[in-house]
């Protein structure tokens, strides 16, 4: 699959006939909301786990030194907590560009409670996309995140901001990165561990 998936996403789902669409965010869409929305709610999706297995060549790294950002991998019995936004279909012009680095849109049920759900779109970067990095030992992933930097800033700040936002929601990272890995990122030489994420 091509690295830039923005055109492919527009072909996959024609949303023009809809008044609004629910979108599920599980990574930077939780804390960096640079798009208008009509409604915002905490939600979960079932059967998916958040993992730092996607390479970032355009936001938190470069083509020569990609960062690691979140994607979802199938995980039966697992719930992933995030934030759902009800948005205008026009919003996806911006979102498709933002999530163009290997992410495809999929419809999936979003659960607001045990009794209430709605179908919504989620961006997933699968193993067949050109930027996919896959699993690695925790120390290797931590070192890669600690040293990576892209147009949107340090990769470490992405991880720490996401961890903080999830903590405020009462959720956990639920990823293959352990607390030891996060600590190693914070203490990596060259980065002030006391400095707040930008």
Coordinates of C-alpha atoms in Angstrom, one line a residue:
X1 CA 0.0 0.0 0.0
X2 CA 1.2 3.5 -0.8
X3 CA 2.5 5.7 2.0
X4 CA 0.0 8.5 1.3
X5 CA -3.5 7.0 1.8
X6 CA -5.5 10.2 1.6
X7 CA -6.9 9.6 -1.9
X8 CA -7.6 6.0 -1.1
X9 CA -9.6 6.9 1.9
X10 CA -11.8 9.3 -0.2
X11 CA -12.5 6.4 -2.6
X12 CA -13.3 3.9 0.2
X13 CA -16.1 5.9 1.8
X14 CA -18.4 8.5 0.2
X15 CA -19.8 10.3 3.2
X16 CA -21.5 13.2 1.3
X17 CA -25.0 11.8 1.8
X18 CA -24.6 11.8 5.6
X19 CA -25.4 14.7 8.0
X20 CA -22.8 13.7 10.5
X21 CA -20.3 10.9 11.2
X22 CA -18.9 9.5 14.4
X23 CA -15.0 9.3 14.5
X24 CA -13.0 7.3 17.1
X25 CA -9.7 8.7 18.3
X26 CA -7.2 6.6 20.2
X27 CA -3.9 8.4 19.6
X28 CA -3.2 12.1 19.0
X29 CA -6.8 12.7 18.1
X30 CA -7.5 12.4 21.8
X31 CA -5.4 15.4 22.8
X32 CA -4.8 17.3 19.6
X33 CA -8.3 18.3 18.4
X34 CA -7.6 20.6 15.5
X35 CA -10.9 20.1 13.8
X36 CA -14.5 21.2 14.6
X37 CA -16.9 18.7 16.1
X38 CA -20.6 18.7 17.1
X39 CA -20.3 16.3 20.1
X40 CA -17.5 14.6 22.0
X41 CA -17.9 11.5 24.2
X42 CA -15.6 8.9 25.8
X43 CA -16.0 5.6 24.0
X44 CA -14.5 2.1 23.6
X45 CA -14.1 -0.3 20.7
X46 CA -13.9 -4.0 21.2
X47 CA -11.4 -6.5 19.8
X48 CA -8.7 -3.9 19.2
X49 CA -5.5 -3.0 21.1
X50 CA -3.5 0.2 20.9
X51 CA 0.1 -0.5 19.8
X52 CA 3.1 1.8 18.9
X53 CA 3.8 -0.2 15.7
X54 CA 3.2 2.5 13.1
X55 CA 6.1 4.5 11.7
X56 CA 5.7 8.3 11.5
X57 CA 7.6 9.8 8.6
X58 CA 5.6 13.1 8.5
X59 CA 4.7 14.1 12.1
X60 CA 6.9 12.6 14.8
X61 CA 9.8 11.5 12.6
X62 CA 11.3 11.7 9.2
X63 CA 11.7 9.2 6.3
X64 CA 15.3 8.6 7.3
X65 CA 14.4 8.3 11.0
X66 CA 10.7 7.4 11.5
X67 CA 9.1 7.8 14.9
X68 CA 6.6 5.4 16.4
X69 CA 2.9 6.3 16.8
X70 CA -0.2 4.4 17.7
X71 CA -2.2 2.1 15.5
X72 CA -4.7 -0.6 16.4
X73 CA -4.1 -4.4 16.1
X74 CA -6.8 -7.0 16.4
X75 CA -7.0 -8.5 19.9
X76 CA -10.0 -10.6 20.7
X77 CA -11.5 -9.8 24.1
X78 CA -9.6 -6.5 24.5
X79 CA -11.3 -3.1 24.8
X80 CA -9.6 0.1 23.7
X81 CA -10.7 3.4 25.3
X82 CA -10.6 6.6 23.4
X83 CA -12.7 9.6 22.4
X84 CA -15.5 9.7 19.9
X85 CA -16.4 12.9 18.0
X86 CA -19.5 13.5 16.0
X87 CA -18.3 15.6 13.0
X88 CA -19.5 16.9 9.6
X89 CA -18.4 14.7 6.7
X90 CA -16.5 17.8 5.4
X91 CA -14.1 17.3 8.4
X92 CA -12.6 14.3 6.7
X93 CA -10.9 16.4 4.1
X94 CA -8.6 17.6 6.9
X95 CA -8.5 14.3 8.8
X96 CA -7.6 12.3 5.7
X97 CA -4.6 14.6 5.2
X98 CA -3.6 14.4 8.8
X99 CA -3.8 10.6 8.9
X100 CA -2.4 10.1 5.4
X101 CA 0.8 8.2 6.6
X102 CA -0.6 4.7 6.0
X103 CA -3.9 4.9 7.8
X104 CA -7.2 3.6 6.3
X105 CA -10.7 4.4 7.6
X106 CA -12.9 1.5 8.8
X107 CA -16.4 1.5 10.2
X108 CA -16.7 -0.2 13.6
X109 CA -19.1 -0.1 16.6
X110 CA -18.3 2.6 19.1
X111 CA -19.5 1.8 22.6
X112 CA -20.6 4.6 25.0
X113 CA -22.0 2.2 27.6
X114 CA -23.0 -1.5 27.7
X115 CA -26.4 -0.5 26.2
X116 CA -25.5 2.3 23.8
X117 CA -23.4 2.0 20.7
X118 CA -23.1 3.6 17.2
X119 CA -21.2 2.8 14.1
X120 CA -18.2 5.1 13.6
X121 CA -15.1 5.5 11.6
X122 CA -11.6 4.8 12.9
X123 CA -8.2 5.2 11.2
X124 CA -6.1 2.0 11.4
X125 CA -2.6 1.5 9.9
X126 CA -2.4 -2.2 9.1
X127 CA 0.6 -4.4 8.6
X128 CA 0.4 -4.0 4.8
X129 CA 1.1 -0.3 4.7
X130 CA 4.6 1.0 3.8
X131 CA 5.2 2.8 7.1
X132 CA 4.3 -0.1 9.4
X133 CA 7.2 -1.0 11.8
X134 CA 5.6 -3.8 13.8
X135 CA 6.6 -5.0 17.3
X136 CA 10.0 -4.7 18.8
X137 CA 11.6 -5.1 22.2
X138 CA 10.4 -2.4 24.6
X139 CA 13.9 -0.9 25.0
X140 CA 14.3 -0.6 21.2
X141 CA 10.9 1.0 20.8
X142 CA 11.7 3.4 23.7
X143 CA 15.0 4.4 22.3
X144 CA 13.5 5.0 18.8
X145 CA 10.7 7.1 20.3
X146 CA 13.2 9.0 22.4
X147 CA 15.5 10.0 19.6
X148 CA 12.8 10.6 16.9
X149 CA 11.7 14.2 16.0
X150 CA 9.6 15.4 13.1
X151 CA 7.6 18.5 12.0
X152 CA 5.1 18.0 14.8
X153 CA 7.8 17.8 17.4
X154 CA 9.5 15.1 19.5
X155 CA 8.1 11.6 19.3
X156 CA 8.5 11.3 23.1
X157 CA 6.1 14.2 23.6
X158 CA 3.5 12.4 21.6
X159 CA 3.7 9.4 23.8
X160 CA 3.8 11.4 27.1
X161 CA 0.9 13.6 26.0
X162 CA -1.2 10.5 25.0
X163 CA -0.4 8.8 28.3
X164 CA -1.4 11.9 30.2
X165 CA -4.7 12.3 28.3
X166 CA -5.6 8.6 28.8
X167 CA -4.8 8.9 32.5
X168 CA -7.1 11.8 32.9
X169 CA -9.9 9.7 31.3
X170 CA -9.2 6.9 33.7
X171 CA -7.7 4.7 30.9
X172 CA -4.4 3.0 30.5
X173 CA -2.1 2.9 27.6
X174 CA -2.8 -0.8 27.0
X175 CA 0.2 -1.0 24.8
X176 CA 3.3 -3.1 24.5
X177 CA 5.3 -0.2 25.9
X178 CA 5.9 -0.7 29.6
X179 CA 6.3 2.0 32.3
X180 CA 10.0 1.2 32.2
X181 CA 10.0 2.1 28.5
X182 CA 8.2 5.4 29.2
X183 CA 10.7 6.2 32.0
X184 CA 13.6 5.5 29.7
X185 CA 12.1 7.9 27.1
X186 CA 11.8 10.7 29.8
X187 CA 15.4 10.2 30.9
X188 CA 16.9 9.9 27.5
X189 CA 20.1 12.0 27.2
X190 CA 19.5 15.3 25.5
X191 CA 15.9 15.7 26.7
X192 CA 15.2 17.5 30.0
X193 CA 13.0 15.0 31.9
X194 CA 11.4 17.9 33.8
X195 CA 10.3 19.7 30.7
X196 CA 6.5 19.3 30.0
X197 CA 5.4 17.9 26.7
X198 CA 4.9 20.5 24.0

